[in-house]
DNA sequence: CGACTAATTGATACGAATCAAAAGCGGTGG
DNA sequence: CCACCGCTTTTGATTCGTATCAATTAGTCG
């Protein structure tokens, strides 16, 4: 097994009652589907883990036959080119499941942006229980499908959109996540820094920063701090995000 | 059911023996896994279909509870922005399975580049048989995983690579496909036109064209026709494709 | 062989990258 | 509590890769 730098807490000792019953991320997670079943055995097989902020806990190319479900915090998945260029593929939030990769081998790296807590499930165990409980496999496939769908949306953004559209897309997306997970309305809290945003959107930090300034000048947003944004004009921001207007500084 | 413009040939009439036994794409397809089983009933539920070149046979947003497996020809999957900008997500070749999308609703369109023949499988039927034959579901999930993996590689290309790297990536990828499916070694046969290539790589046709010319001048490739390329220096082309050298005209 | 479309080549424009520096911010210690 | 240090973010000046606009050449099909 690879060097996963984290403290693992064996839930066999803890008992799933105490862990899952109070799990805040459950309603976003694949395991939600087993909510009303007596699945101590299955959940007992999971291990509850914490990863410190800044830790790369999955390395590109590594074999690791587990699914990870994020319970708390934010992660970034990324690929790196030989000369150091980094592309962020997605951000993981509570309820994000990962580890679908073929032959149990990851073809990207995952790093904790904030302190993260997650559950680790052996693929073999999940497979075994999926045969008894088809809804479990269905839930996993649904997660996979939405990851694919997200990736295609991202492809469109990277292939065809201007810097302004990219940032608008990102902000609208973060806003939706913020609402779903944390119940925030017009306030966007960004756990990632400008480098992350730029590496996700395929532009530079300078461009991101300038575009933030533009958006604020145009009354689309207000920036309280670098990491706290208020949406002021959702309609226009969403129009930009959807590609309805390419460069125009609509104001 | 949506307006699928194609001629459908019901294999119930034909009998799977005559169709699947001679199916050339089988060894690349998810159904390969059932090769040695008596699955007349399952295969009988498929319908064998032909789609003419240039036909959009799946429309973005359309509900369509079927998997498609391509048997012959090439397709392009794409998304379109309100102002007409098109991003090609991937090209389908024999053995490509599609239709994973959530709630059986596609979030992209698919168009035949050449004349295409394909098999259509009802999701319900596949689901039913997957419970008896877990390897069927596993095969489908493997297809899904490699589609996701491909998409991530594409993300890296679109987010971080120069035009030269993008084209190199594309050519190496097409070469691998050409070898796997059609057994071609250094010759690349491109069923798609320059617009397709540019819409896949997130650059313009003019840039694609100029880069082809550069590559030929540098001895990386020889272009017999626009659609027939010979790889002359695989090492350097692959180095470009992997991002080891960004702009340099190595030569 | 002519008509139409696809691909290439050329000239110029422009959005974003790069290089450079200043300002903001968070944490630490005197 | 404030001064200092390091890191992140913003702003500025300039460069550059690719898009755009325009025209020519090649290729395809009736």
PDB file of N, CA, C and O in Angstrom, chain A residues 185-236:
ATOM      1  N   UNK A 185     -26.371  31.720   0.380  1.00  0.00           N
ATOM      2  CA  UNK A 185     -27.169  32.251  -0.729  1.00  0.00           C
ATOM      3  C   UNK A 185     -26.304  33.023  -1.740  1.00  0.00           C
ATOM      4  O   UNK A 185     -25.879  32.488  -2.740  1.00  0.00           O
ATOM      5  N   UNK A 186     -26.047  34.277  -1.453  1.00  0.00           N
ATOM      6  CA  UNK A 186     -25.291  35.097  -2.401  1.00  0.00           C
ATOM      7  C   UNK A 186     -23.819  35.234  -2.028  1.00  0.00           C
ATOM      8  O   UNK A 186     -23.048  35.805  -2.771  1.00  0.00           O
ATOM      9  N   UNK A 187     -23.482  34.688  -0.886  1.00  0.00           N
ATOM     10  CA  UNK A 187     -22.100  34.758  -0.447  1.00  0.00           C
ATOM     11  C   UNK A 187     -21.361  33.511  -0.908  1.00  0.00           C
ATOM     12  O   UNK A 187     -21.854  32.400  -0.743  1.00  0.00           O
ATOM     13  N   UNK A 188     -20.207  33.738  -1.513  1.00  0.00           N
ATOM     14  CA  UNK A 188     -19.368  32.618  -1.924  1.00  0.00           C
ATOM     15  C   UNK A 188     -18.117  32.615  -1.069  1.00  0.00           C
ATOM     16  O   UNK A 188     -17.404  33.612  -1.009  1.00  0.00           O
ATOM     17  N   UNK A 189     -17.869  31.500  -0.390  1.00  0.00           N
ATOM     18  CA  UNK A 189     -16.644  31.363   0.394  1.00  0.00           C
ATOM     19  C   UNK A 189     -15.700  30.437  -0.357  1.00  0.00           C
ATOM     20  O   UNK A 189     -16.045  29.294  -0.649  1.00  0.00           O
ATOM     21  N   UNK A 190     -14.540  30.953  -0.682  1.00  0.00           N
ATOM     22  CA  UNK A 190     -13.608  30.190  -1.513  1.00  0.00           C
ATOM     23  C   UNK A 190     -12.476  29.614  -0.671  1.00  0.00           C
ATOM     24  O   UNK A 190     -11.612  30.350  -0.211  1.00  0.00           O
ATOM     25  N   UNK A 191     -12.451  28.300  -0.488  1.00  0.00           N
ATOM     26  CA  UNK A 191     -11.366  27.704   0.285  1.00  0.00           C
ATOM     27  C   UNK A 191     -10.054  27.661  -0.504  1.00  0.00           C
ATOM     28  O   UNK A 191      -8.989  27.515   0.087  1.00  0.00           O
ATOM     29  N   UNK A 192     -10.136  27.792  -1.815  1.00  0.00           N
ATOM     30  CA  UNK A 192      -8.918  27.691  -2.636  1.00  0.00           C
ATOM     31  C   UNK A 192      -8.355  29.082  -2.912  1.00  0.00           C
ATOM     32  O   UNK A 192      -9.075  30.078  -2.873  1.00  0.00           O
ATOM     33  N   UNK A 193      -7.062  29.149  -3.176  1.00  0.00           N
ATOM     34  CA  UNK A 193      -6.426  30.430  -3.460  1.00  0.00           C
ATOM     35  C   UNK A 193      -6.466  30.755  -4.963  1.00  0.00           C
ATOM     36  O   UNK A 193      -6.984  29.969  -5.753  1.00  0.00           O
ATOM     37  N   UNK A 194      -5.913  31.897  -5.333  1.00  0.00           N
ATOM     38  CA  UNK A 194      -5.970  32.335  -6.737  1.00  0.00           C
ATOM     39  C   UNK A 194      -5.212  31.403  -7.683  1.00  0.00           C
ATOM     40  O   UNK A 194      -5.572  31.259  -8.848  1.00  0.00           O
ATOM     41  N   UNK A 195      -4.149  30.798  -7.172  1.00  0.00           N
ATOM     42  CA  UNK A 195      -3.403  29.852  -7.995  1.00  0.00           C
ATOM     43  C   UNK A 195      -4.268  28.645  -8.351  1.00  0.00           C
ATOM     44  O   UNK A 195      -4.245  28.150  -9.478  1.00  0.00           O
ATOM     45  N   UNK A 196      -5.031  28.201  -7.359  1.00  0.00           N
ATOM     46  CA  UNK A 196      -5.928  27.069  -7.611  1.00  0.00           C
ATOM     47  C   UNK A 196      -6.982  27.437  -8.648  1.00  0.00           C
ATOM     48  O   UNK A 196      -7.251  26.675  -9.582  1.00  0.00           O
ATOM     49  N   UNK A 197      -7.560  28.609  -8.474  1.00  0.00           N
ATOM     50  CA  UNK A 197      -8.607  29.030  -9.404  1.00  0.00           C
ATOM     51  C   UNK A 197      -8.039  29.118 -10.818  1.00  0.00           C
ATOM     52  O   UNK A 197      -8.640  28.637 -11.781  1.00  0.00           O
ATOM     53  N   UNK A 198      -6.853  29.706 -10.912  1.00  0.00           N
ATOM     54  CA  UNK A 198      -6.268  29.868 -12.247  1.00  0.00           C
ATOM     55  C   UNK A 198      -5.875  28.518 -12.846  1.00  0.00           C
ATOM     56  O   UNK A 198      -6.060  28.293 -14.046  1.00  0.00           O
ATOM     57  N   UNK A 199      -5.378  27.614 -12.032  1.00  0.00           N
ATOM     58  CA  UNK A 199      -5.000  26.299 -12.548  1.00  0.00           C
ATOM     59  C   UNK A 199      -6.223  25.443 -12.873  1.00  0.00           C
ATOM     60  O   UNK A 199      -6.141  24.502 -13.651  1.00  0.00           O
ATOM     61  N   UNK A 200      -7.326  25.781 -12.283  1.00  0.00           N
ATOM     62  CA  UNK A 200      -8.576  25.090 -12.638  1.00  0.00           C
ATOM     63  C   UNK A 200      -9.121  25.653 -13.949  1.00  0.00           C
ATOM     64  O   UNK A 200      -9.622  24.907 -14.803  1.00  0.00           O
ATOM     65  N   UNK A 201      -9.006  26.961 -14.115  1.00  0.00           N
ATOM     66  CA  UNK A 201      -9.641  27.614 -15.261  1.00  0.00           C
ATOM     67  C   UNK A 201      -8.725  27.779 -16.479  1.00  0.00           C
ATOM     68  O   UNK A 201      -9.158  28.286 -17.521  1.00  0.00           O
ATOM     69  N   UNK A 202      -7.481  27.352 -16.345  1.00  0.00           N
ATOM     70  CA  UNK A 202      -6.586  27.424 -17.498  1.00  0.00           C
ATOM     71  C   UNK A 202      -6.145  28.830 -17.864  1.00  0.00           C
ATOM     72  O   UNK A 202      -5.914  29.120 -19.037  1.00  0.00           O
ATOM     73  N   UNK A 203      -6.052  29.712 -16.886  1.00  0.00           N
ATOM     74  CA  UNK A 203      -5.498  31.053 -17.100  1.00  0.00           C
ATOM     75  C   UNK A 203      -4.509  31.349 -15.958  1.00  0.00           C
ATOM     76  O   UNK A 203      -4.294  30.498 -15.103  1.00  0.00           O
ATOM     77  N   UNK A 204      -3.931  32.523 -15.931  1.00  0.00           N
ATOM     78  CA  UNK A 204      -2.957  32.837 -14.883  1.00  0.00           C
ATOM     79  C   UNK A 204      -3.635  33.531 -13.703  1.00  0.00           C
ATOM     80  O   UNK A 204      -4.731  34.062 -13.830  1.00  0.00           O
ATOM     81  N   UNK A 205      -2.956  33.564 -12.560  1.00  0.00           N
ATOM     82  CA  UNK A 205      -3.471  34.280 -11.390  1.00  0.00           C
ATOM     83  C   UNK A 205      -3.693  35.751 -11.712  1.00  0.00           C
ATOM     84  O   UNK A 205      -4.674  36.335 -11.255  1.00  0.00           O
ATOM     85  N   UNK A 206      -2.783  36.335 -12.461  1.00  0.00           N
ATOM     86  CA  UNK A 206      -2.906  37.747 -12.781  1.00  0.00           C
ATOM     87  C   UNK A 206      -4.216  38.008 -13.524  1.00  0.00           C
ATOM     88  O   UNK A 206      -4.932  38.965 -13.216  1.00  0.00           O
ATOM     89  N   UNK A 207      -4.507  37.149 -14.464  1.00  0.00           N
ATOM     90  CA  UNK A 207      -5.752  37.305 -15.228  1.00  0.00           C
ATOM     91  C   UNK A 207      -6.973  37.138 -14.320  1.00  0.00           C
ATOM     92  O   UNK A 207      -7.943  37.895 -14.409  1.00  0.00           O
ATOM     93  N   UNK A 208      -6.915  36.140 -13.444  1.00  0.00           N
ATOM     94  CA  UNK A 208      -8.007  35.938 -12.485  1.00  0.00           C
ATOM     95  C   UNK A 208      -8.199  37.189 -11.649  1.00  0.00           C
ATOM     96  O   UNK A 208      -9.313  37.702 -11.480  1.00  0.00           O
ATOM     97  N   UNK A 209      -7.112  37.702 -11.159  1.00  0.00           N
ATOM     98  CA  UNK A 209      -7.170  38.857 -10.284  1.00  0.00           C
ATOM     99  C   UNK A 209      -7.751  40.072 -11.011  1.00  0.00           C
ATOM    100  O   UNK A 209      -8.632  40.765 -10.497  1.00  0.00           O
ATOM    101  N   UNK A 210      -7.270  40.325 -12.212  1.00  0.00           N
ATOM    102  CA  UNK A 210      -7.789  41.440 -13.007  1.00  0.00           C
ATOM    103  C   UNK A 210      -9.273  41.273 -13.288  1.00  0.00           C
ATOM    104  O   UNK A 210     -10.045  42.238 -13.255  1.00  0.00           O
ATOM    105  N   UNK A 211      -9.674  40.050 -13.550  1.00  0.00           N
ATOM    106  CA  UNK A 211     -11.070  39.802 -13.882  1.00  0.00           C
ATOM    107  C   UNK A 211     -11.964  40.002 -12.653  1.00  0.00           C
ATOM    108  O   UNK A 211     -13.060  40.558 -12.758  1.00  0.00           O
ATOM    109  N   UNK A 212     -11.470  39.598 -11.491  1.00  0.00           N
ATOM    110  CA  UNK A 212     -12.194  39.886 -10.246  1.00  0.00           C
ATOM    111  C   UNK A 212     -12.406  41.395 -10.116  1.00  0.00           C
ATOM    112  O   UNK A 212     -13.514  41.855  -9.806  1.00  0.00           O
ATOM    113  N   UNK A 213     -11.348  42.132 -10.359  1.00  0.00           N
ATOM    114  CA  UNK A 213     -11.426  43.597 -10.249  1.00  0.00           C
ATOM    115  C   UNK A 213     -12.452  44.163 -11.229  1.00  0.00           C
ATOM    116  O   UNK A 213     -13.276  45.011 -10.869  1.00  0.00           O
ATOM    117  N   UNK A 214     -12.399  43.684 -12.458  1.00  0.00           N
ATOM    118  CA  UNK A 214     -13.386  44.083 -13.481  1.00  0.00           C
ATOM    119  C   UNK A 214     -14.808  43.814 -13.018  1.00  0.00           C
ATOM    120  O   UNK A 214     -15.669  44.691 -13.085  1.00  0.00           O
ATOM    121  N   UNK A 215     -15.038  42.588 -12.556  1.00  0.00           N
ATOM    122  CA  UNK A 215     -16.387  42.182 -12.134  1.00  0.00           C
ATOM    123  C   UNK A 215     -16.906  43.097 -11.033  1.00  0.00           C
ATOM    124  O   UNK A 215     -18.083  43.451 -11.013  1.00  0.00           O
ATOM    125  N   UNK A 216     -15.988  43.459 -10.153  1.00  0.00           N
ATOM    126  CA  UNK A 216     -16.402  44.317  -9.056  1.00  0.00           C
ATOM    127  C   UNK A 216     -16.746  45.717  -9.595  1.00  0.00           C
ATOM    128  O   UNK A 216     -17.772  46.299  -9.219  1.00  0.00           O
ATOM    129  N   UNK A 217     -15.903  46.209 -10.502  1.00  0.00           N
ATOM    130  CA  UNK A 217     -16.139  47.534 -11.092  1.00  0.00           C
ATOM    131  C   UNK A 217     -17.462  47.568 -11.859  1.00  0.00           C
ATOM    132  O   UNK A 217     -18.134  48.592 -11.911  1.00  0.00           O
ATOM    133  N   UNK A 218     -17.826  46.433 -12.423  1.00  0.00           N
ATOM    134  CA  UNK A 218     -19.056  46.364 -13.221  1.00  0.00           C
ATOM    135  C   UNK A 218     -20.296  46.069 -12.364  1.00  0.00           C
ATOM    136  O   UNK A 218     -21.403  45.949 -12.899  1.00  0.00           O
ATOM    137  N   UNK A 219     -20.075  45.895 -11.080  1.00  0.00           N
ATOM    138  CA  UNK A 219     -21.198  45.647 -10.189  1.00  0.00           C
ATOM    139  C   UNK A 219     -21.731  44.221 -10.233  1.00  0.00           C
ATOM    140  O   UNK A 219     -22.850  43.957  -9.788  1.00  0.00           O
ATOM    141  N   UNK A 220     -20.944  43.300 -10.751  1.00  0.00           N
ATOM    142  CA  UNK A 220     -21.394  41.902 -10.764  1.00  0.00           C
ATOM    143  C   UNK A 220     -21.220  41.277  -9.389  1.00  0.00           C
ATOM    144  O   UNK A 220     -22.040  40.458  -8.963  1.00  0.00           O
ATOM    145  N   UNK A 221     -20.141  41.635  -8.741  1.00  0.00           N
ATOM    146  CA  UNK A 221     -19.822  41.061  -7.430  1.00  0.00           C
ATOM    147  C   UNK A 221     -19.278  42.142  -6.501  1.00  0.00           C
ATOM    148  O   UNK A 221     -18.926  43.238  -6.954  1.00  0.00           O
ATOM    149  N   UNK A 222     -19.206  41.798  -5.226  1.00  0.00           N
ATOM    150  CA  UNK A 222     -18.433  42.598  -4.279  1.00  0.00           C
ATOM    151  C   UNK A 222     -17.479  41.644  -3.594  1.00  0.00           C
ATOM    152  O   UNK A 222     -17.860  40.517  -3.258  1.00  0.00           O
ATOM    153  N   UNK A 223     -16.251  42.078  -3.424  1.00  0.00           N
ATOM    154  CA  UNK A 223     -15.265  41.217  -2.802  1.00  0.00           C
ATOM    155  C   UNK A 223     -14.965  41.723  -1.405  1.00  0.00           C
ATOM    156  O   UNK A 223     -14.412  42.797  -1.228  1.00  0.00           O
ATOM    157  N   UNK A 224     -15.367  40.941  -0.397  1.00  0.00           N
ATOM    158  CA  UNK A 224     -15.119  41.328   0.992  1.00  0.00           C
ATOM    159  C   UNK A 224     -13.662  41.074   1.342  1.00  0.00           C
ATOM    160  O   UNK A 224     -12.966  41.940   1.851  1.00  0.00           O
ATOM    161  N   UNK A 225     -13.233  39.862   1.059  1.00  0.00           N
ATOM    162  CA  UNK A 225     -11.840  39.462   1.148  1.00  0.00           C
ATOM    163  C   UNK A 225     -11.570  38.688  -0.136  1.00  0.00           C
ATOM    164  O   UNK A 225     -12.494  38.424  -0.906  1.00  0.00           O
ATOM    165  N   UNK A 226     -10.322  38.311  -0.348  1.00  0.00           N
ATOM    166  CA  UNK A 226     -10.022  37.507  -1.531  1.00  0.00           C
ATOM    167  C   UNK A 226     -10.876  36.235  -1.541  1.00  0.00           C
ATOM    168  O   UNK A 226     -11.278  35.752  -2.587  1.00  0.00           O
ATOM    169  N   UNK A 227     -11.167  35.728  -0.343  1.00  0.00           N
ATOM    170  CA  UNK A 227     -11.869  34.453  -0.268  1.00  0.00           C
ATOM    171  C   UNK A 227     -13.371  34.603   0.010  1.00  0.00           C
ATOM    172  O   UNK A 227     -14.064  33.613   0.190  1.00  0.00           O
ATOM    173  N   UNK A 228     -13.852  35.837   0.044  1.00  0.00           N
ATOM    174  CA  UNK A 228     -15.288  36.025   0.293  1.00  0.00           C
ATOM    175  C   UNK A 228     -15.899  36.991  -0.709  1.00  0.00           C
ATOM    176  O   UNK A 228     -15.602  38.188  -0.714  1.00  0.00           O
ATOM    177  N   UNK A 229     -16.773  36.434  -1.528  1.00  0.00           N
ATOM    178  CA  UNK A 229     -17.355  37.173  -2.633  1.00  0.00           C
ATOM    179  C   UNK A 229     -18.871  37.233  -2.454  1.00  0.00           C
ATOM    180  O   UNK A 229     -19.487  36.247  -2.057  1.00  0.00           O
ATOM    181  N   UNK A 230     -19.442  38.383  -2.734  1.00  0.00           N
ATOM    182  CA  UNK A 230     -20.891  38.504  -2.728  1.00  0.00           C
ATOM    183  C   UNK A 230     -21.359  38.670  -4.175  1.00  0.00           C
ATOM    184  O   UNK A 230     -20.820  39.489  -4.913  1.00  0.00           O
ATOM    185  N   UNK A 231     -22.339  37.897  -4.563  1.00  0.00           N
ATOM    186  CA  UNK A 231     -22.911  38.052  -5.902  1.00  0.00           C
ATOM    187  C   UNK A 231     -23.903  39.207  -5.864  1.00  0.00           C
ATOM    188  O   UNK A 231     -24.842  39.202  -5.071  1.00  0.00           O
ATOM    189  N   UNK A 232     -23.676  40.206  -6.743  1.00  0.00           N
ATOM    190  CA  UNK A 232     -24.555  41.373  -6.768  1.00  0.00           C
ATOM    191  C   UNK A 232     -25.535  41.316  -7.938  1.00  0.00           C
ATOM    192  O   UNK A 232     -26.637  41.848  -7.874  1.00  0.00           O
ATOM    193  N   UNK A 233     -25.082  40.714  -9.031  1.00  0.00           N
ATOM    194  CA  UNK A 233     -25.956  40.643 -10.205  1.00  0.00           C
ATOM    195  C   UNK A 233     -25.888  39.239 -10.794  1.00  0.00           C
ATOM    196  O   UNK A 233     -25.138  38.955 -11.713  1.00  0.00           O
ATOM    197  N   UNK A 234     -26.723  38.403 -10.214  1.00  0.00           N
ATOM    198  CA  UNK A 234     -26.666  36.997 -10.596  1.00  0.00           C
ATOM    199  C   UNK A 234     -27.018  36.782 -12.066  1.00  0.00           C
ATOM    200  O   UNK A 234     -26.410  35.968 -12.758  1.00  0.00           O
ATOM    201  N   UNK A 235     -28.001  37.527 -12.540  1.00  0.00           N
ATOM    202  CA  UNK A 235     -28.451  37.343 -13.915  1.00  0.00           C
ATOM    203  C   UNK A 235     -27.319  37.556 -14.921  1.00  0.00           C
ATOM    204  O   UNK A 235     -27.070  36.723 -15.786  1.00  0.00           O
ATOM    205  N   UNK A 236     -26.625  38.683 -14.770  1.00  0.00           N
ATOM    206  CA  UNK A 236     -25.550  38.955 -15.711  1.00  0.00           C
ATOM    207  C   UNK A 236     -24.374  38.004 -15.534  1.00  0.00           C
ATOM    208  O   UNK A 236     -23.720  37.603 -16.497  1.00  0.00           O
TER     209      UNK A 236
END
